[in-house]
mmCIF file of C-alpha atoms and ligand atoms in Angstrom:
data_model
loop_
_atom_site.group_PDB
_atom_site.id
_atom_site.type_symbol
_atom_site.label_atom_id
_atom_site.label_comp_id
_atom_site.label_asym_id
_atom_site.label_seq_id
_atom_site.Cartn_x
_atom_site.Cartn_y
_atom_site.Cartn_z
ATOM 1 C CA UNK N 1 5.902 15.813 -11.294
ATOM 2 C CA UNK N 2 7.815 14.698 -8.228
ATOM 3 C CA UNK N 3 8.712 11.042 -7.812
ATOM 4 C CA UNK N 4 10.380 9.070 -5.063
ATOM 5 C CA UNK N 5 12.873 6.343 -5.883
ATOM 6 C CA UNK N 6 13.650 3.915 -3.047
ATOM 7 C CA UNK N 7 16.818 2.219 -4.269
ATOM 8 C CA UNK N 8 20.153 1.463 -2.578
ATOM 9 C CA UNK N 9 22.136 1.379 -5.825
ATOM 10 C CA UNK N 10 23.445 4.967 -5.970
ATOM 11 C CA UNK N 11 24.696 4.629 -9.554
ATOM 12 C CA UNK N 12 21.305 3.561 -10.858
ATOM 13 C CA UNK N 13 19.569 6.267 -8.785
ATOM 14 C CA UNK N 14 21.887 8.969 -10.103
ATOM 15 C CA UNK N 15 21.465 7.821 -13.685
ATOM 16 C CA UNK N 16 17.672 7.763 -13.449
ATOM 17 C CA UNK N 17 17.547 11.193 -11.793
ATOM 18 C CA UNK N 18 19.713 12.595 -14.573
ATOM 19 C CA UNK N 19 17.612 11.089 -17.343
ATOM 20 C CA UNK N 20 14.207 11.887 -15.893
ATOM 21 C CA UNK N 21 14.941 15.548 -15.109
ATOM 22 C CA UNK N 22 14.792 16.780 -18.748
ATOM 23 C CA UNK N 23 11.345 15.171 -18.975
ATOM 24 C CA UNK N 24 10.001 17.266 -16.141
ATOM 25 C CA UNK N 25 10.231 14.479 -13.554
ATOM 26 C CA UNK N 26 12.006 15.408 -10.324
ATOM 27 C CA UNK N 27 13.367 12.333 -8.600
ATOM 28 C CA UNK N 28 13.972 12.242 -4.853
ATOM 29 C CA UNK N 29 16.084 9.283 -3.802
ATOM 30 C CA UNK N 30 15.894 7.259 -0.577
ATOM 31 C CA UNK N 31 18.653 4.671 -0.138
ATOM 32 C CA UNK N 32 16.893 2.608 2.519
ATOM 33 C CA UNK N 33 13.352 1.472 3.182
ATOM 34 C CA UNK N 34 13.081 3.414 6.433
ATOM 35 C CA UNK N 35 14.276 6.584 4.732
ATOM 36 C CA UNK N 36 11.730 6.112 1.944
ATOM 37 C CA UNK N 37 8.867 5.575 4.387
ATOM 38 C CA UNK N 38 9.834 8.766 6.262
ATOM 39 C CA UNK N 39 9.858 10.765 3.014
ATOM 40 C CA UNK N 40 6.420 9.494 1.999
ATOM 41 C CA UNK N 41 5.031 10.954 5.223
ATOM 42 C CA UNK N 42 6.381 14.385 4.267
ATOM 43 C CA UNK N 43 5.800 14.765 0.531
ATOM 44 C CA UNK N 44 2.813 14.027 -1.713
ATOM 45 C CA UNK N 45 4.647 12.184 -4.494
ATOM 46 C CA UNK N 46 3.071 11.524 -7.889
ATOM 47 C CA UNK N 47 4.467 7.984 -7.775
ATOM 48 C CA UNK N 48 6.985 5.828 -5.928
ATOM 49 C CA UNK N 49 9.541 3.576 -7.622
ATOM 50 C CA UNK N 50 10.394 0.824 -5.162
ATOM 51 C CA UNK N 51 13.361 -1.518 -5.449
ATOM 52 C CA UNK N 52 12.653 -4.859 -3.743
ATOM 53 C CA UNK N 53 16.252 -5.554 -2.673
ATOM 54 C CA UNK N 54 17.016 -2.980 0.006
ATOM 55 C CA UNK N 55 19.691 -3.117 2.698
ATOM 56 C CA UNK N 56 17.447 -2.620 5.744
ATOM 57 C CA UNK N 57 13.935 -3.873 4.936
ATOM 58 C CA UNK N 58 12.428 -6.275 2.423
ATOM 59 C CA UNK N 59 10.875 -4.162 -0.348
ATOM 60 C CA UNK N 60 7.563 -5.966 0.157
ATOM 61 C CA UNK N 61 7.614 -4.955 3.820
ATOM 62 C CA UNK N 62 8.219 -1.344 2.750
ATOM 63 C CA UNK N 63 5.237 -1.641 0.413
ATOM 64 C CA UNK N 64 3.038 -3.014 3.188
ATOM 65 C CA UNK N 65 3.949 -0.206 5.565
ATOM 66 C CA UNK N 66 3.584 2.413 2.835
ATOM 67 C CA UNK N 67 0.074 1.174 2.008
ATOM 68 C CA UNK N 68 -1.015 1.762 5.596
ATOM 69 C CA UNK N 69 -0.520 5.501 5.176
ATOM 70 C CA UNK N 70 -0.696 6.257 1.462
ATOM 71 C CA UNK N 71 -2.427 5.308 -1.773
ATOM 72 C CA UNK N 72 0.352 6.795 -3.911
ATOM 73 C CA UNK N 73 0.957 4.732 -7.078
ATOM 74 C CA UNK N 74 3.862 2.324 -6.584
ATOM 75 C CA UNK N 75 5.979 0.789 -9.331
ATOM 76 C CA UNK N 76 8.064 -2.119 -8.132
ATOM 77 C CA UNK N 77 11.565 -2.489 -9.575
ATOM 78 C CA UNK N 78 12.541 -6.126 -9.656
ATOM 79 C CA UNK N 79 15.266 -8.440 -10.908
ATOM 80 C CA UNK N 80 14.447 -10.479 -13.991
ATOM 81 C CA UNK N 81 12.662 -13.762 -13.366
ATOM 82 C CA UNK N 82 11.661 -12.870 -9.828
ATOM 83 C CA UNK N 83 8.081 -13.731 -10.657
ATOM 84 C CA UNK N 84 6.977 -14.633 -7.154
ATOM 85 C CA UNK N 85 8.000 -11.236 -5.800
ATOM 86 C CA UNK N 86 6.174 -9.484 -8.624
ATOM 87 C CA UNK N 87 2.957 -11.362 -7.953
ATOM 88 C CA UNK N 88 3.208 -10.698 -4.240
ATOM 89 C CA UNK N 89 4.069 -7.067 -4.893
ATOM 90 C CA UNK N 90 1.011 -6.588 -7.060
ATOM 91 C CA UNK N 91 -1.183 -8.349 -4.523
ATOM 92 C CA UNK N 92 0.366 -6.304 -1.717
ATOM 93 C CA UNK N 93 -0.665 -3.025 -3.307
ATOM 94 C CA UNK N 94 1.854 -2.252 -6.052
ATOM 95 C CA UNK N 95 0.302 -0.755 -9.187
ATOM 96 C CA UNK N 96 2.778 -2.120 -11.699
ATOM 97 C CA UNK N 97 6.334 -3.378 -12.010
ATOM 98 C CA UNK N 98 9.424 -2.821 -14.115
ATOM 99 C CA UNK N 99 12.058 -5.499 -14.628
ATOM 100 C CA UNK N 100 15.721 -4.517 -14.232
ATOM 101 C CA UNK N 101 17.777 -3.459 -16.069
ATOM 102 C CA UNK N 102 15.391 -0.546 -16.294
ATOM 103 C CA UNK N 103 14.675 0.684 -19.824
ATOM 104 C CA UNK N 104 13.920 4.366 -19.663
ATOM 105 C CA UNK N 105 11.172 4.444 -22.241
ATOM 106 C CA UNK N 106 9.300 1.566 -20.628
ATOM 107 C CA UNK N 107 9.665 3.173 -17.205
ATOM 108 C CA UNK N 108 8.290 6.490 -18.453
ATOM 109 C CA UNK N 109 5.301 4.785 -20.095
ATOM 110 C CA UNK N 110 4.500 2.896 -16.904
ATOM 111 C CA UNK N 111 4.867 5.962 -14.689
ATOM 112 C CA UNK N 112 2.480 7.795 -16.968
ATOM 113 C CA UNK N 113 -0.006 4.913 -16.941
ATOM 114 C CA UNK N 114 -0.158 4.528 -13.148
ATOM 115 C CA UNK N 115 -0.302 8.275 -12.717
ATOM 116 C CA UNK N 116 -3.363 8.518 -14.963
ATOM 117 C CA UNK N 117 -5.210 5.963 -12.841
ATOM 118 C CA UNK N 118 -5.165 8.041 -9.639
ATOM 119 C CA UNK N 119 -6.254 11.537 -8.541
ATOM 120 C CA UNK N 120 -3.946 14.458 -9.297
ATOM 121 C CA UNK N 121 -1.608 14.388 -6.312
ATOM 122 C CA UNK N 122 -1.613 10.626 -5.855
ATOM 123 C CA UNK N 123 -3.153 10.898 -2.403
ATOM 124 C CA UNK N 124 -6.725 10.142 -1.407
ATOM 125 C CA UNK N 125 -8.843 13.277 -1.104
ATOM 126 C CA UNK N 126 -8.874 12.802 2.637
ATOM 127 C CA UNK N 127 -7.288 10.235 4.927
ATOM 128 C CA UNK N 128 -10.626 10.059 6.758
ATOM 129 C CA UNK N 129 -13.069 7.492 5.408
ATOM 130 C CA UNK N 130 -16.671 7.939 6.478
ATOM 131 C CA UNK N 131 -19.156 5.059 6.159
ATOM 132 C CA UNK N 132 -22.544 5.637 7.788
ATOM 133 C CA UNK N 133 -21.702 7.000 11.253
ATOM 134 C CA UNK N 134 -18.308 5.307 11.379
ATOM 135 C CA UNK N 135 -15.239 7.345 10.530
ATOM 136 C CA UNK N 136 -11.791 5.861 10.072
ATOM 137 C CA UNK N 137 -8.810 8.210 10.105
ATOM 138 C CA UNK N 138 -6.134 6.312 8.194
ATOM 139 C CA UNK N 139 -3.367 8.724 9.104
ATOM 140 C CA UNK N 140 -4.098 9.224 12.793
ATOM 141 C CA UNK N 141 -5.148 5.552 13.027
ATOM 142 C CA UNK N 142 -8.274 6.372 15.007
ATOM 143 C CA UNK N 143 -11.874 5.216 14.664
ATOM 144 C CA UNK N 144 -15.043 6.965 15.810
ATOM 145 C CA UNK N 145 -18.535 5.463 15.876
ATOM 146 C CA UNK N 146 -21.418 7.920 16.331
ATOM 147 C CA UNK N 147 -18.692 10.442 17.178
ATOM 148 C CA UNK N 148 -17.339 8.362 20.056
ATOM 149 C CA UNK N 149 -13.783 6.992 19.877
ATOM 150 C CA UNK N 150 -13.426 3.198 19.666
ATOM 151 C CA UNK N 151 -10.245 1.557 20.910
ATOM 152 C CA UNK N 152 -8.900 -1.011 18.467
ATOM 153 C CA UNK N 153 -5.788 -3.137 18.703
ATOM 154 C CA UNK N 154 -3.111 -2.588 16.067
ATOM 155 C CA UNK N 155 -4.186 -5.614 14.048
ATOM 156 C CA UNK N 156 -7.900 -4.813 14.282
ATOM 157 C CA UNK N 157 -7.184 -1.328 12.994
ATOM 158 C CA UNK N 158 -5.072 -2.678 10.147
ATOM 159 C CA UNK N 159 -7.805 -5.095 9.070
ATOM 160 C CA UNK N 160 -10.324 -2.255 9.101
ATOM 161 C CA UNK N 161 -7.925 0.056 7.252
ATOM 162 C CA UNK N 162 -7.510 -2.429 4.388
ATOM 163 C CA UNK N 163 -11.293 -2.288 3.888
ATOM 164 C CA UNK N 164 -11.562 1.452 4.509
ATOM 165 C CA UNK N 165 -9.071 2.251 1.749
ATOM 166 C CA UNK N 166 -11.540 0.658 -0.692
ATOM 167 C CA UNK N 167 -14.977 1.526 0.695
ATOM 168 C CA UNK N 168 -17.815 -0.250 -1.118
ATOM 169 C CA UNK N 169 -15.420 -2.708 -2.769
ATOM 170 C CA UNK N 170 -15.140 -6.422 -2.102
ATOM 171 C CA UNK N 171 -11.730 -7.282 -0.676
ATOM 172 C CA UNK N 172 -10.567 -10.899 -0.596
ATOM 173 C CA UNK N 173 -9.365 -12.606 2.574
ATOM 174 C CA UNK N 174 -6.094 -13.210 0.724
ATOM 175 C CA UNK N 175 -5.624 -9.489 0.126
ATOM 176 C CA UNK N 176 -6.363 -8.596 3.745
ATOM 177 C CA UNK N 177 -3.963 -11.235 5.039
ATOM 178 C CA UNK N 178 -1.262 -10.166 2.570
ATOM 179 C CA UNK N 179 -1.499 -6.538 3.598
ATOM 180 C CA UNK N 180 -1.791 -7.057 7.333
ATOM 181 C CA UNK N 181 0.311 -10.157 7.986
ATOM 182 C CA UNK N 182 2.484 -10.343 4.880
ATOM 183 C CA UNK N 183 4.661 -13.424 4.687
ATOM 184 C CA UNK N 184 2.991 -15.071 7.631
ATOM 185 C CA UNK N 185 -0.461 -15.120 6.058
ATOM 186 C CA UNK N 186 -0.708 -18.887 5.625
ATOM 187 C CA UNK N 187 -0.713 -19.254 9.391
ATOM 188 C CA UNK N 188 -3.240 -16.552 10.131
ATOM 189 C CA UNK N 189 -6.426 -17.446 8.283
ATOM 190 C CA UNK N 190 -8.024 -18.286 11.627
ATOM 191 C CA UNK N 191 -6.520 -15.167 13.162
ATOM 192 C CA UNK N 192 -8.300 -12.980 10.611
ATOM 193 C CA UNK N 193 -11.634 -14.473 11.710
ATOM 194 C CA UNK N 194 -10.828 -13.691 15.329
ATOM 195 C CA UNK N 195 -9.834 -10.100 14.548
ATOM 196 C CA UNK N 196 -12.879 -9.603 12.348
ATOM 197 C CA UNK N 197 -15.194 -10.853 15.101
ATOM 198 C CA UNK N 198 -13.753 -8.512 17.739
ATOM 199 C CA UNK N 199 -13.613 -5.626 15.271
ATOM 200 C CA UNK N 200 -17.316 -6.045 14.500
ATOM 201 C CA UNK N 201 -18.172 -6.274 18.179
ATOM 202 C CA UNK N 202 -16.287 -3.068 18.961
ATOM 203 C CA UNK N 203 -17.770 -1.116 16.049
ATOM 204 C CA UNK N 204 -21.206 -2.326 17.096
ATOM 205 C CA UNK N 205 -22.550 -1.852 13.570
ATOM 206 C CA UNK N 206 -23.423 -5.379 12.403
ATOM 207 C CA UNK N 207 -24.282 -4.349 8.848
ATOM 208 C CA UNK N 208 -21.151 -2.249 8.295
ATOM 209 C CA UNK N 209 -18.731 -4.989 7.229
ATOM 210 C CA UNK N 210 -20.409 -7.637 5.075
ATOM 211 C CA UNK N 211 -19.019 -11.088 4.547
ATOM 212 C CA UNK N 212 -18.788 -12.176 0.945
ATOM 213 C CA UNK N 213 -18.989 -15.932 1.221
ATOM 214 C CA UNK N 214 -16.035 -17.793 -0.206
ATOM 215 C CA UNK N 215 -14.211 -14.528 -0.968
ATOM 216 C CA UNK N 216 -13.768 -11.889 1.696
ATOM 217 C CA UNK N 217 -15.299 -8.749 3.098
ATOM 218 C CA UNK N 218 -16.670 -5.339 2.136
ATOM 219 C CA UNK N 219 -16.979 -2.135 4.121
ATOM 220 C CA UNK N 220 -20.176 -0.164 3.496
HETATM 221 CA CA1 CA C 1 18.818 -3.001 -4.531
#
């Protein structure tokens, strides 16, 4: 099983790599957020271990960008007592978290648990989600309705992508705002309405995205 560790502390990374290897876990290490995001594009990892304190990007920002292209299980590594980050990490698409200092046995158990919850290679079967005659290509970031391309703005696409990664499931407004706007979400509640309205108009399929009153939205 091949894992990616995004962690700037080289000593910790080296130690983990050394201790996971005998257990059949190959650990690739990225020392910055940008490096980690580039590696995720290239390799289908079984899981990603993500440190939140990185030199270039906030770990939660890395998580947000990662979730736009991949459904790989993510375990957040966090400092003790950093409860707010953990909650936001889990809401932003992390599958679980491990508090530092990392205890090997706990880490192994959690890797195994998140790995069991997803398909074999940790990637969705296809990055193209088809609902009725609307297809959303999450990797190419394109949308076709009745086989004709529809031009969406970046934010409109991201709102749609949050729903398309969970077709048929209710997704809360909070979740959409967390994934698309991150830290700024408190200011954008109105903005989500605006994007949703124009997204629906462009897709021209009124029944495709349903509003779940007092909660959020569902695709399909
Ligand atoms: Ca760090």
